[in-house]
Amino acid sequence: MPSIQLQRLVKRYGGLEVLHGIDLDMAENEFTVLVGPSGCGKSTTLRMLAGLESVSDGDIVVDGRSIAHLDPKDRDIAMVFQDYALYPHMNVARNMSFSLRLKKRPRDEIDRKVRATAEMLGLTPYLDRKPGELSGGQRQRVAMGRALCRDAGIFLFDEPLSNLDAKLRGQMRAELAMMRQSVRKNMVYVTHDQIEAMTLADRIVVMNGGHIQQQGTPSELFRRPVNRFVAGFLGSPPMNFLEAELVDDGGLHARGAGFSLRLPEDIVTRARKLGGGRATLGIRPSDLEYAPEAAPDRALDLRVIVSEYIGAQSVLICDCGGTRVTVEIKSETPIALGETLRFAARPEGLHLFDPETERAI
Amino acid sequence: MASAARPRANPAFYALIALLIFMSIGPVLLLLVNSLKLDVDITSGAGGLLFMPTIRNYETALCDILWYEPEHLRFCQIRFGGAFVNSIIIALVSTALTLVMGCMAAYALVRFRFMGRDSLSLSTLAVRMIPPAVLLVPVFGLWNNAFCLDNDYGLGAWWRDTFGGRGDVCLAGTHGGIILIYVAMNLPFVIWILQSFIVQVPRSLEEAARVDGAGPFQTFFIVVLPLIKPGLAAASIFTFRIAWNEYLLASALADRDTMTVPILIVNNASEFDGLGTIFATGMLLAIPPILFTLFASRQIITGMTAGAVKG
Ligand SMILES: Nc1ncnc2c1ncn2[C@@H]1O[C@H](COP(=O)(O)OP(=O)(O)O)[C@@H](O)[C@H]1O
Ligand SMILES: [Mg+2]
């Protein structure tokens, strides 16, 4: 249940630096999700925490004690690997009890723990099977079970669901969220899937190119992304970006090809400091709403190119002066392809980014 | 279901299989049958299976290590039994040593990064290119002169007092001397074979073991070794057979007491009187490798690593 601090953590492979000083504080019992595109250094961070990669620079502090130079076995950490890494010559029960047996715990205690964990994960009928005789989803559970069976203080997960098919992944994600209720431990979870990140995390850490882009609660990051990368990474379908000019026309407007949106007050105060110029306007597809009667400075006029029906919602792919814009609407809204329609933008859904630094304004 | 879908096998196919089985088992069977016959029965050519089985031939062959004196022998002429025991000791010990050293060396070469790893890995194979005959003279010289204990004091003196003998105590003429050269001879190939098995063990398995609290040796013995059992079995069959059959080096290094079976047969060919004894020794010679191979090949189960990773 400890608190974990990563302090200016750097990783170099030879001359190549892949992590450029990661600073991260994880509170006790927090579920932290590291999320980012492939190759951004999530696994490397996690493996350094586990002790599987050496620390090139910086420090890892757990409960005020540096563990950067300890062996993995002395770190009191359990880890679930992306490819499961089950011991193929041991049956499920022995896989799960491996660590306890190494620690020479009493037999009845081991038995009790294995049974309880198997019960929780629905693995009881498979305790005598070898990993080779299990399906992908069952192997995944065994991998989880092996980690949960131990009383480790910290749990690490490296993309544990990425090898499952979509349906199973959704199911396991829900089970993980449920397990999270009963197991109050520090968990660090790595994924490239932003939905997993949003649903599971107490704290999301968005990484890119070996840097932390932003960290905070899922809703903080969703509502107030600090830069264009975070804004575009979280949320599905992703945020729309439109190039615009800031012009003062009786109130500050963002004007671009085919639109001129009046900016709400809170952005105006911040944008004024920059003193006009160019900006990137960001609007989430869910912040656009079909509204034929809306005022032109509150709305975008979009020509519908494709409509993707996904049940209660439909995703429209539209054109706005040469830029693709996606819109999420209720499926019953009457839409005809090829028509130009008016969509109102929610004022609190407007984001502005500096086109050079990509930082939020 | 699966068997119903399989096409009916052709009778000719079964005939071919039967023929092949007969061809491979036949000679061994003939050997066994004849080794149980008296010489008169063998030479009479009455062909057949009609005879009184006797273990007399085996008694003759093993007369020097039997705890009783067989009635039909006046005098124990060939020391086959002793050589047989020597062969078994040397083959088993050298195989065991080769495997222990080979699997550790192979693991280090595959998993650890150290200076000269690649050239070391390559040179293990290069050693294989040298025929053993090249080693004969230098090894003979070294074993007889360089690796000796002075018999005037220390360990050498104790050795002489305990076991007797004249001159210095040398590596030549001991079991250890022959075992050492067999280990050296087989190690490169075993390392090379085991490397290819160790490479296939997923790295994440070892990482999982380390995180689960296993030290480097526990990781190796509890996780890696069971997974390369097929490789160990293949390597052990190979080394056992070489050690069992080797003639050249053993003939140079062995003395009267450490002689292996191939040396004994060549040296004492003229003393084998009677076909029955020859058949019996042949049978005895064939049994250990057969047993060993059967035992080792049971360990070769394909798909040992199945299910380790995602799949
Ligand atoms: N052993 C290694 N040697 C050199 N570069 C590596 C090594 N392992 C990872 N990298 C590099 O480090 C970067 C981060 O990798 P990783 O942490 O695995 O990314 P991900 O976020 O997809 O898990 C990648 O660009 C990768 O190429
Ligand atoms: Mg990764």
XYZ file of C-alpha atoms and ligand atoms in Angstrom:
700
model
C 0.000 0.000 0.000
C 2.937 2.330 -0.338
C 3.303 5.600 -2.134
C 5.606 5.570 -5.119
C 7.672 8.404 -6.484
C 9.553 8.444 -9.751
C 12.124 11.208 -9.629
C 13.626 12.501 -12.871
C 13.766 8.962 -14.171
C 15.956 8.594 -17.241
C 16.583 5.521 -19.372
C 19.311 5.261 -21.954
C 20.075 2.339 -24.228
C 23.652 3.001 -25.206
C 23.601 6.530 -26.531
C 19.861 6.499 -27.167
C 17.774 8.185 -24.505
C 14.221 6.810 -24.463
C 12.940 8.312 -21.193
C 13.800 11.939 -20.571
C 13.225 12.487 -16.881
C 9.906 11.107 -15.671
C 8.529 12.777 -12.549
C 5.559 11.008 -11.059
C 3.956 10.814 -7.617
C 1.545 7.979 -6.976
C -0.455 8.180 -3.785
C -1.261 5.180 -1.611
C -3.720 2.691 -3.093
C -3.912 4.635 -6.293
C -4.655 3.011 -9.637
C -2.298 4.772 -12.013
C -2.571 4.217 -15.739
C 0.300 5.038 -18.053
C -1.106 5.573 -21.493
C 0.423 6.657 -24.746
C 1.140 5.515 -28.284
C 3.325 2.489 -28.953
C 7.023 3.105 -28.323
C 6.566 6.079 -26.007
C 8.328 4.377 -23.101
C 5.457 3.078 -20.969
C 6.780 -0.457 -20.686
C 10.270 0.813 -20.028
C 8.987 2.913 -17.130
C 7.095 -0.052 -15.723
C 10.026 -2.419 -16.122
C 12.309 0.010 -14.349
C 9.811 0.088 -11.509
C 9.882 -3.715 -11.435
C 13.666 -3.822 -11.528
C 13.866 -5.551 -14.898
C 15.626 -2.578 -16.464
C 18.406 -0.645 -14.819
C 17.886 3.001 -13.922
C 20.180 5.216 -15.999
C 19.503 8.327 -13.972
C 17.066 9.549 -11.364
C 15.493 7.543 -8.582
C 12.529 5.379 -7.629
C 11.326 5.947 -4.088
C 8.767 3.732 -2.356
C 7.607 4.900 1.065
C 10.573 7.191 1.354
C 13.086 4.444 0.528
C 15.013 4.281 -2.718
C 14.533 0.942 -4.454
C 16.296 1.834 -7.691
C 19.170 -0.539 -7.038
C 17.304 -3.476 -5.541
C 16.838 -6.798 -7.298
C 13.312 -7.437 -8.589
C 12.810 -10.103 -5.929
C 13.501 -7.621 -3.135
C 11.011 -5.025 -4.332
C 7.760 -6.605 -3.166
C 6.189 -6.174 -6.579
C 3.858 -8.397 -8.577
C 3.657 -8.041 -12.325
C 1.321 -9.198 -15.074
C 3.083 -9.471 -18.402
C 1.660 -8.598 -21.774
C 2.282 -12.118 -23.090
C 1.226 -13.665 -19.724
C 4.556 -15.486 -19.216
C 2.994 -18.505 -17.519
C 5.300 -21.353 -16.544
C 4.237 -23.955 -19.107
C 5.463 -26.964 -17.139
C 3.416 -26.119 -14.049
C -0.325 -26.417 -13.675
C -2.498 -23.430 -12.825
C -2.310 -23.980 -9.077
C 1.470 -24.246 -9.137
C 1.746 -21.221 -11.389
C -0.259 -19.176 -8.943
C 1.584 -20.455 -5.884
C 5.053 -20.129 -7.413
C 6.059 -17.078 -5.459
C 4.594 -18.320 -2.175
C 6.380 -21.635 -2.576
C 9.666 -19.841 -3.186
C 9.099 -17.957 0.038
C 8.534 -21.296 1.804
C 5.138 -20.342 3.192
C 3.201 -23.064 5.032
C 1.280 -25.425 2.768
C -2.163 -24.714 4.176
C -1.682 -20.975 3.790
C -0.622 -21.436 0.155
C -3.601 -23.703 -0.442
C -6.004 -21.242 1.066
C -4.672 -18.315 -0.963
C -4.693 -20.227 -4.242
C -8.277 -21.380 -3.659
C -9.473 -17.902 -2.743
C -7.810 -16.317 -5.783
C -9.051 -19.047 -8.117
C -12.547 -18.562 -6.733
C -12.412 -14.824 -7.356
C -11.226 -15.294 -10.939
C -13.427 -18.288 -11.757
C -10.420 -20.561 -12.207
C -11.363 -23.256 -9.703
C -12.216 -25.913 -12.349
C -8.881 -25.395 -14.080
C -6.452 -25.603 -11.172
C -4.974 -28.884 -12.427
C -4.577 -27.837 -16.033
C -1.385 -26.743 -17.701
C -1.372 -23.331 -19.407
C -1.227 -25.066 -22.800
C -4.689 -26.522 -22.141
C -6.340 -23.161 -21.512
C -7.901 -20.569 -23.783
C -6.412 -17.113 -24.176
C -8.847 -15.538 -21.761
C -8.233 -18.217 -19.138
C -4.479 -17.789 -19.441
C -4.988 -14.115 -18.933
C -6.845 -14.823 -15.697
C -4.122 -17.167 -14.520
C -1.585 -14.417 -15.121
C -3.725 -12.076 -13.012
C -4.195 -14.793 -10.418
C -0.486 -15.359 -10.123
C 0.001 -11.702 -9.299
C -2.970 -11.468 -6.942
C -2.007 -14.609 -5.050
C 0.988 -12.857 -3.576
C 0.688 -10.172 -0.956
C 2.783 -7.756 -2.938
C 2.493 -4.077 -2.110
C 2.556 -2.935 -5.709
C 0.928 -4.465 -8.762
C 2.205 -3.772 -12.244
C 0.276 -4.563 -15.407
C 1.858 -4.294 -18.838
C -0.935 -4.183 -21.420
C -2.574 -7.238 -19.869
C -5.621 -7.163 -22.119
C -4.024 -6.362 -25.448
C -3.916 -9.988 -26.621
C -7.621 -10.634 -26.091
C -10.326 -10.194 -28.656
C -12.540 -7.147 -28.362
C -15.425 -8.778 -26.531
C -13.262 -10.555 -23.983
C -11.281 -7.387 -23.465
C -14.392 -5.463 -22.536
C -15.415 -8.226 -20.150
C -12.009 -8.425 -18.485
C -11.898 -4.647 -18.220
C -15.124 -4.698 -16.239
C -13.803 -7.516 -14.050
C -10.622 -5.588 -13.422
C -12.651 -2.598 -12.360
C -14.592 -4.872 -10.034
C -11.477 -6.514 -8.627
C -10.179 -3.041 -8.031
C -12.984 -2.513 -5.499
C -11.827 -5.388 -3.312
C -8.052 -5.192 -3.731
C -6.907 -1.865 -2.385
C -3.316 -1.817 -3.503
C -1.058 0.397 -5.509
C -1.510 -0.556 -9.114
C 0.334 0.737 -12.113
C -1.259 -0.194 -15.394
C 0.221 0.317 -18.829
C -1.936 0.461 -21.923
C -2.117 2.111 -25.298
C -5.899 1.911 -25.212
C -7.380 5.155 -23.986
C -10.726 3.539 -23.136
C -9.020 1.162 -20.694
C -7.157 4.119 -19.293
C -10.262 6.246 -18.817
C -12.370 3.491 -17.280
C -9.825 2.084 -14.840
C -7.674 4.952 -13.721
C -7.692 7.007 -10.558
C -4.892 8.898 -12.185
C -4.036 8.929 -15.862
C -0.530 9.690 -17.014
C -0.354 10.449 -20.722
C 3.095 9.860 -22.185
C 4.585 10.615 -25.549
C 8.125 10.316 -26.837
C 9.604 9.579 -23.424
C 7.980 12.572 -21.743
C 4.958 12.857 -19.498
C 2.473 15.064 -21.306
C -0.101 15.435 -18.571
C -1.338 13.661 -15.480
C -4.510 13.889 -13.440
C -7.905 12.294 -13.047
C -9.573 11.037 -16.224
C -12.142 13.834 -16.236
C -9.505 16.510 -15.645
C -7.553 15.315 -18.639
C -10.657 14.934 -20.743
C -12.040 18.369 -19.930
C -8.822 20.350 -19.682
C -6.099 18.814 -21.854
C -2.914 20.850 -21.561
C -1.854 20.314 -25.136
C -2.994 19.163 -28.501
C -1.471 15.695 -28.087
C -3.434 14.896 -24.939
C -6.572 16.403 -26.442
C -6.278 14.238 -29.535
C -5.265 11.097 -27.654
C -8.074 10.864 -25.132
C -11.642 10.501 -26.316
C -13.156 8.420 -29.058
C -13.787 9.436 -31.768
C -10.868 11.849 -31.349
C -11.141 15.596 -31.090
C -11.487 17.666 -34.283
C -8.827 20.269 -34.961
C -9.471 23.283 -37.180
C -6.969 25.950 -38.151
C -8.327 29.397 -37.314
C -7.494 33.055 -37.101
C -8.397 35.025 -33.972
C -10.230 38.157 -35.041
C -11.953 40.829 -32.973
C -15.338 41.419 -34.557
C -17.521 42.617 -31.722
C -16.192 39.912 -29.377
C -13.312 37.564 -30.133
C -14.024 35.111 -32.943
C -12.116 32.113 -34.242
C -12.411 32.384 -37.994
C -11.334 29.688 -40.444
C -12.295 28.206 -43.781
C -16.080 28.079 -43.692
C -16.720 29.092 -40.107
C -16.503 31.943 -37.650
C -17.129 30.947 -34.043
C -17.615 33.357 -31.193
C -15.351 32.368 -28.302
C -16.702 32.145 -24.747
C -15.491 34.588 -22.089
C -13.019 32.379 -20.193
C -11.065 31.579 -23.329
C -11.202 35.173 -24.462
C -9.388 36.414 -21.355
C -6.619 33.876 -21.910
C -6.476 34.414 -25.665
C -6.307 38.192 -25.282
C -2.974 37.850 -23.495
C -1.574 36.301 -26.642
C -2.939 39.193 -28.640
C -4.735 37.586 -31.552
C -2.959 35.724 -34.343
C -3.367 32.115 -35.358
C -4.731 29.282 -33.241
C -5.880 25.690 -33.549
C -9.471 25.207 -32.563
C -10.388 21.865 -30.960
C -13.932 20.501 -30.654
C -14.880 16.989 -29.547
C -17.391 15.172 -31.785
C -19.721 14.896 -28.815
C -19.664 18.681 -28.289
C -21.297 19.273 -31.658
C -25.073 19.104 -31.835
C -27.457 19.126 -34.774
C -29.164 22.530 -34.538
C -30.572 23.972 -37.806
C -31.794 27.081 -35.987
C -28.498 27.989 -34.272
C -26.872 31.377 -34.730
C -24.024 31.267 -37.326
C -21.402 32.422 -34.792
C -22.300 29.521 -32.483
C -22.247 26.788 -35.080
C -20.364 25.053 -37.888
C -21.869 24.400 -41.298
C -20.760 20.899 -42.276
C -21.297 18.852 -45.402
C -21.993 15.235 -44.413
C -19.813 12.770 -46.330
C -20.268 9.478 -44.471
C -22.588 8.371 -41.724
C -21.405 5.482 -39.537
C -24.301 3.892 -37.745
C -23.196 2.333 -34.420
C -26.513 1.854 -32.675
C -27.977 4.588 -30.506
C -25.282 6.931 -31.767
C -24.072 7.650 -35.273
C -20.756 9.142 -36.223
C -20.871 11.573 -39.118
C -17.758 12.320 -41.083
C -18.169 15.772 -42.541
C -16.268 18.373 -44.477
C -15.683 21.867 -43.221
C -13.854 23.988 -45.779
C -11.494 21.159 -46.654
C -10.971 19.808 -43.121
C -12.470 16.536 -41.912
C -14.753 16.966 -38.913
C -16.454 14.111 -37.077
C -19.700 14.605 -35.249
C -21.459 12.272 -32.847
C -25.233 12.488 -32.950
C -28.278 10.500 -31.893
C -29.138 8.048 -34.602
C -32.742 9.211 -34.938
C -31.615 12.653 -36.146
C -32.733 12.914 -39.802
C -29.576 13.273 -41.850
C -29.075 12.994 -45.573
C -25.645 12.415 -47.072
C -24.239 15.262 -49.140
C -26.317 17.926 -47.433
C -24.761 20.844 -45.624
C -26.164 21.065 -42.119
C -25.652 23.301 -39.149
C -24.153 21.930 -35.944
C -24.001 24.043 -32.814
C -20.770 23.911 -30.803
C -21.119 23.778 -27.031
C -19.245 26.833 -25.724
C -17.606 24.849 -22.886
C -16.422 22.315 -25.489
C -14.202 24.759 -27.348
C -10.452 24.375 -26.911
C -7.756 26.598 -28.354
C -4.179 25.518 -28.946
C -1.123 27.494 -29.894
C -0.249 26.220 -33.389
C 3.511 26.468 -32.720
C 3.898 24.970 -29.234
C 0.635 22.976 -29.418
C -0.048 24.023 -25.813
C -3.583 24.806 -24.750
C -4.425 28.493 -24.587
C -14.537 -38.023 -35.196
C -10.970 -37.427 -36.219
C -10.342 -41.081 -36.989
C -13.433 -41.312 -39.171
C -12.159 -38.476 -41.292
C -8.789 -40.169 -41.791
C -8.499 -42.121 -45.044
C -8.183 -45.897 -44.763
C -4.513 -46.841 -44.749
C -3.299 -49.027 -47.579
C -2.432 -52.655 -46.588
C 0.832 -52.270 -48.445
C 1.663 -49.487 -46.042
C 1.308 -51.875 -43.113
C 3.382 -54.472 -44.895
C 6.137 -51.926 -45.389
C 6.031 -50.956 -41.711
C 6.198 -54.604 -40.685
C 9.183 -55.140 -42.948
C 10.996 -52.132 -41.509
C 10.316 -53.279 -37.948
C 11.570 -56.732 -38.785
C 14.709 -55.313 -40.363
C 15.545 -53.250 -37.318
C 14.561 -55.698 -34.592
C 15.624 -58.888 -36.411
C 19.381 -58.696 -35.846
C 18.956 -57.813 -32.186
C 16.581 -60.716 -31.788
C 19.035 -63.044 -33.495
C 21.751 -61.801 -31.180
C 19.579 -62.415 -28.137
C 18.533 -65.903 -29.243
C 22.047 -67.015 -30.073
C 23.486 -65.600 -26.887
C 21.213 -67.980 -25.010
C 22.393 -71.051 -26.927
C 25.282 -73.392 -26.345
C 27.986 -73.293 -28.994
C 26.885 -76.677 -30.374
C 23.395 -75.388 -30.919
C 24.649 -72.326 -32.735
C 26.928 -74.172 -35.110
C 24.553 -77.066 -35.726
C 22.519 -74.649 -37.749
C 19.338 -76.404 -36.749
C 17.954 -73.024 -37.124
C 15.793 -72.688 -34.808
C 14.050 -71.748 -31.819
C 14.183 -75.269 -30.454
C 16.924 -75.239 -27.840
C 17.461 -75.116 -24.107
C 18.128 -71.527 -23.142
C 21.189 -71.106 -20.961
C 22.880 -68.182 -19.305
C 26.227 -69.941 -19.499
C 27.533 -67.520 -22.141
C 26.775 -64.567 -19.929
C 28.514 -66.289 -17.047
C 31.578 -66.709 -19.211
C 31.512 -63.105 -20.345
C 31.098 -61.656 -16.881
C 33.163 -64.222 -15.024
C 35.506 -61.669 -13.517
C 32.807 -59.782 -11.673
C 30.537 -62.658 -10.686
C 30.313 -63.370 -6.979
C 30.375 -67.124 -7.650
C 32.501 -69.342 -9.854
C 30.564 -70.760 -12.804
C 30.885 -74.558 -12.931
C 31.691 -74.799 -16.620
C 34.741 -72.547 -16.367
C 38.089 -73.706 -15.163
C 39.670 -70.330 -15.466
C 38.350 -66.803 -16.040
C 40.141 -65.710 -19.141
C 38.583 -62.451 -20.349
C 37.977 -59.525 -18.036
C 34.908 -58.322 -19.904
C 32.925 -57.601 -16.725
C 35.441 -55.089 -15.422
C 35.626 -53.315 -18.747
C 31.846 -53.276 -18.916
C 31.637 -51.573 -15.531
C 34.352 -49.111 -16.580
C 32.440 -48.265 -19.725
C 29.249 -47.642 -17.791
C 30.977 -45.459 -15.201
C 32.831 -43.441 -17.807
C 29.829 -43.018 -20.112
C 27.434 -42.021 -17.318
C 29.782 -39.688 -15.473
C 31.043 -37.960 -18.611
C 27.467 -37.547 -19.877
C 26.319 -36.089 -16.573
C 29.255 -33.685 -16.363
C 28.858 -32.625 -19.973
C 25.170 -31.859 -19.462
C 25.671 -29.915 -16.240
C 28.451 -27.790 -17.683
C 26.872 -27.602 -21.127
C 23.514 -26.269 -20.010
C 25.065 -23.619 -17.797
C 27.538 -22.525 -20.448
C 24.811 -22.436 -23.085
C 22.578 -20.368 -20.808
C 25.357 -17.891 -20.169
C 26.145 -17.620 -23.866
C 22.523 -17.005 -24.766
C 21.378 -14.749 -21.953
C 24.333 -12.850 -20.548
C 26.151 -10.035 -22.229
C 29.881 -10.099 -21.715
C 33.000 -9.315 -23.648
C 33.888 -11.853 -26.300
C 30.573 -13.622 -26.135
C 30.136 -13.962 -29.866
C 33.651 -15.170 -30.545
C 33.361 -17.621 -27.665
C 30.104 -18.911 -29.039
C 31.696 -19.363 -32.427
C 34.851 -20.991 -31.153
C 32.854 -23.701 -29.376
C 31.796 -24.843 -32.803
C 35.247 -24.416 -34.276
C 36.575 -26.920 -31.730
C 34.203 -29.474 -33.243
C 36.025 -29.195 -36.530
C 39.188 -30.735 -35.100
C 39.151 -34.536 -35.396
C 39.909 -36.328 -32.105
C 42.927 -38.044 -33.646
C 44.703 -34.694 -33.661
C 44.297 -34.557 -29.899
C 45.724 -37.983 -29.355
C 49.429 -37.224 -29.084
C 49.240 -33.984 -27.086
C 46.650 -35.377 -24.720
C 48.668 -38.537 -24.218
C 51.750 -36.452 -23.439
C 49.971 -34.083 -21.078
C 48.033 -36.758 -19.250
C 51.204 -38.781 -18.695
C 53.629 -36.005 -17.849
C 52.046 -32.674 -17.031
C 49.076 -33.759 -14.938
C 50.850 -35.880 -12.395
C 51.145 -35.883 -8.624
C 54.642 -36.332 -7.298
C 54.527 -39.568 -5.360
C 57.132 -38.539 -2.788
C 54.962 -36.329 -0.656
C 51.509 -34.874 -0.146
C 48.510 -36.190 -1.987
C 50.663 -38.261 -4.315
C 52.316 -40.066 -1.434
C 48.972 -40.732 0.202
C 47.687 -42.039 -3.099
C 50.621 -44.413 -3.523
C 50.349 -45.634 0.057
C 46.655 -46.249 -0.294
C 46.401 -47.642 -3.802
C 49.952 -48.839 -4.359
C 51.708 -48.585 -7.702
C 55.015 -47.309 -8.925
C 55.969 -43.964 -10.351
C 54.031 -40.726 -10.139
C 50.248 -40.692 -10.066
C 49.120 -39.393 -13.431
C 45.827 -38.511 -15.028
C 46.448 -41.119 -17.689
C 45.146 -44.489 -16.675
C 42.468 -43.114 -14.375
C 38.750 -42.955 -15.027
C 39.005 -39.223 -14.477
C 41.526 -38.866 -17.286
C 39.230 -40.470 -19.829
C 36.129 -38.730 -18.514
C 37.879 -35.369 -18.757
C 38.741 -35.771 -22.415
C 35.245 -37.037 -23.274
C 33.689 -34.056 -21.542
C 36.002 -31.708 -23.422
C 35.237 -33.459 -26.675
C 31.433 -33.394 -26.322
C 30.945 -30.077 -24.592
C 31.038 -27.859 -27.710
C 28.343 -29.801 -29.471
C 26.175 -29.982 -26.359
C 26.531 -26.251 -25.765
C 25.622 -25.624 -29.356
C 22.523 -27.850 -29.244
C 21.326 -26.459 -25.905
C 21.778 -22.874 -27.045
C 19.147 -23.395 -29.697
C 16.754 -24.726 -27.053
C 17.429 -21.948 -24.556
C 16.869 -19.273 -27.173
C 13.313 -20.553 -27.489
C 12.489 -20.045 -23.815
C 10.614 -16.734 -23.723
C 12.554 -14.099 -21.874
C 9.428 -12.894 -20.111
C 9.223 -16.256 -18.317
C 12.532 -15.586 -16.652
C 11.507 -12.036 -15.883
C 8.283 -13.298 -14.323
C 10.287 -15.686 -12.170
C 12.619 -12.910 -11.062
C 9.713 -10.657 -10.130
C 8.100 -13.599 -8.325
C 11.152 -13.764 -6.102
C 13.469 -16.294 -7.739
C 17.203 -15.701 -7.722
C 19.286 -16.340 -10.840
C 19.965 -19.966 -9.936
C 16.358 -20.665 -9.005
C 15.238 -19.095 -12.263
C 17.620 -21.347 -14.140
C 16.859 -24.596 -12.349
C 13.118 -24.203 -11.705
C 12.019 -22.412 -14.841
C 14.547 -22.750 -17.654
C 15.895 -26.258 -17.122
C 12.523 -28.078 -17.167
C 11.713 -26.332 -20.432
C 14.864 -27.473 -22.205
C 14.488 -31.096 -21.081
C 14.041 -32.271 -24.687
C 17.359 -30.638 -25.549
C 19.057 -32.216 -22.559
C 17.692 -35.602 -23.571
C 18.900 -35.273 -27.145
C 22.306 -34.091 -25.991
C 22.625 -36.888 -23.451
C 21.825 -39.582 -26.021
C 24.506 -38.110 -28.221
C 27.196 -37.907 -25.536
C 26.411 -41.287 -24.040
C 26.765 -43.004 -27.386
C 30.054 -41.311 -28.157
C 31.474 -42.175 -24.749
C 30.252 -45.745 -25.096
C 31.768 -46.308 -28.519
C 34.939 -44.239 -28.363
C 38.071 -46.228 -29.090
C 40.967 -44.038 -30.148
C 41.515 -41.850 -27.082
C 40.505 -44.522 -24.619
C 43.040 -46.924 -26.105
C 45.802 -44.398 -25.525
C 44.754 -43.322 -22.036
C 43.352 -46.450 -20.416
C 45.421 -48.917 -18.515
C 44.594 -52.488 -17.470
C 42.152 -51.400 -14.787
C 40.365 -48.605 -16.581
C 40.022 -50.211 -19.972
C 36.650 -49.730 -21.636
C 34.800 -52.398 -23.599
C 35.883 -51.367 -27.122
C 39.549 -51.542 -26.064
C 39.064 -54.893 -24.406
C 37.425 -56.387 -27.458
C 40.168 -55.245 -29.802
C 43.000 -56.232 -27.463
C 41.593 -59.598 -26.519
C 39.793 -60.614 -29.690
C 41.733 -63.851 -29.877
C 40.753 -64.859 -26.369
C 37.061 -64.928 -27.103
C 36.550 -68.597 -27.624
C 33.186 -69.752 -28.706
C 30.501 -67.974 -30.656
C 28.103 -68.001 -27.727
C 30.361 -65.788 -25.635
C 30.747 -63.351 -28.509
C 26.991 -63.124 -28.899
C 26.589 -62.626 -25.155
C 29.127 -59.803 -25.049
C 27.450 -58.269 -28.079
C 24.163 -58.346 -26.274
C 25.666 -56.829 -23.137
C 27.290 -54.146 -25.235
C 23.995 -53.239 -26.862
C 21.837 -53.094 -23.755
C 23.107 -49.931 -21.968
C 22.779 -47.586 -24.957
C 19.365 -49.031 -25.747
C 18.134 -48.562 -22.180
C 19.659 -45.137 -21.971
C 18.137 -44.001 -25.252
C 14.724 -45.337 -24.322
C 14.879 -43.549 -20.991
C 16.163 -40.281 -22.453
C 13.806 -40.206 -25.401
C 10.849 -40.394 -23.028
C 11.870 -36.920 -21.910
C 11.537 -35.574 -25.410
C 8.000 -34.295 -25.386
C 7.353 -31.859 -28.131
C 5.683 -28.585 -27.371
C 7.137 -28.173 -23.901
C 6.749 -24.409 -24.049
C 3.206 -24.507 -25.391
C 0.969 -22.144 -23.482
C 3.728 -20.079 -21.959
C 2.879 -16.942 -23.811
C -0.281 -15.604 -25.378
C -0.563 -18.304 -28.090
N 16.502 -3.101 -25.297
C 16.310 -1.964 -25.983
N 17.320 -1.409 -26.701
C 17.134 -0.257 -27.370
N 15.982 0.421 -27.414
C 14.937 -0.074 -26.736
C 15.042 -1.286 -25.992
N 13.843 -1.525 -25.415
C 13.037 -0.518 -25.790
N 13.683 0.357 -26.577
C 13.125 1.582 -27.160
O 12.552 2.323 -26.117
C 11.369 2.951 -26.562
C 10.256 2.687 -25.587
O 9.932 1.338 -25.592
P 8.725 0.757 -24.735
O 8.858 1.243 -23.344
O 8.702 -0.719 -24.925
O 7.466 1.395 -25.433
P 5.923 1.160 -25.134
O 5.419 2.490 -24.670
O 5.304 0.768 -26.427
O 5.796 0.097 -24.111
C 11.070 2.430 -27.947
O 11.361 3.452 -28.867
C 12.013 1.270 -28.120
O 12.471 1.234 -29.440
Mg 4.978 -1.891 -24.275
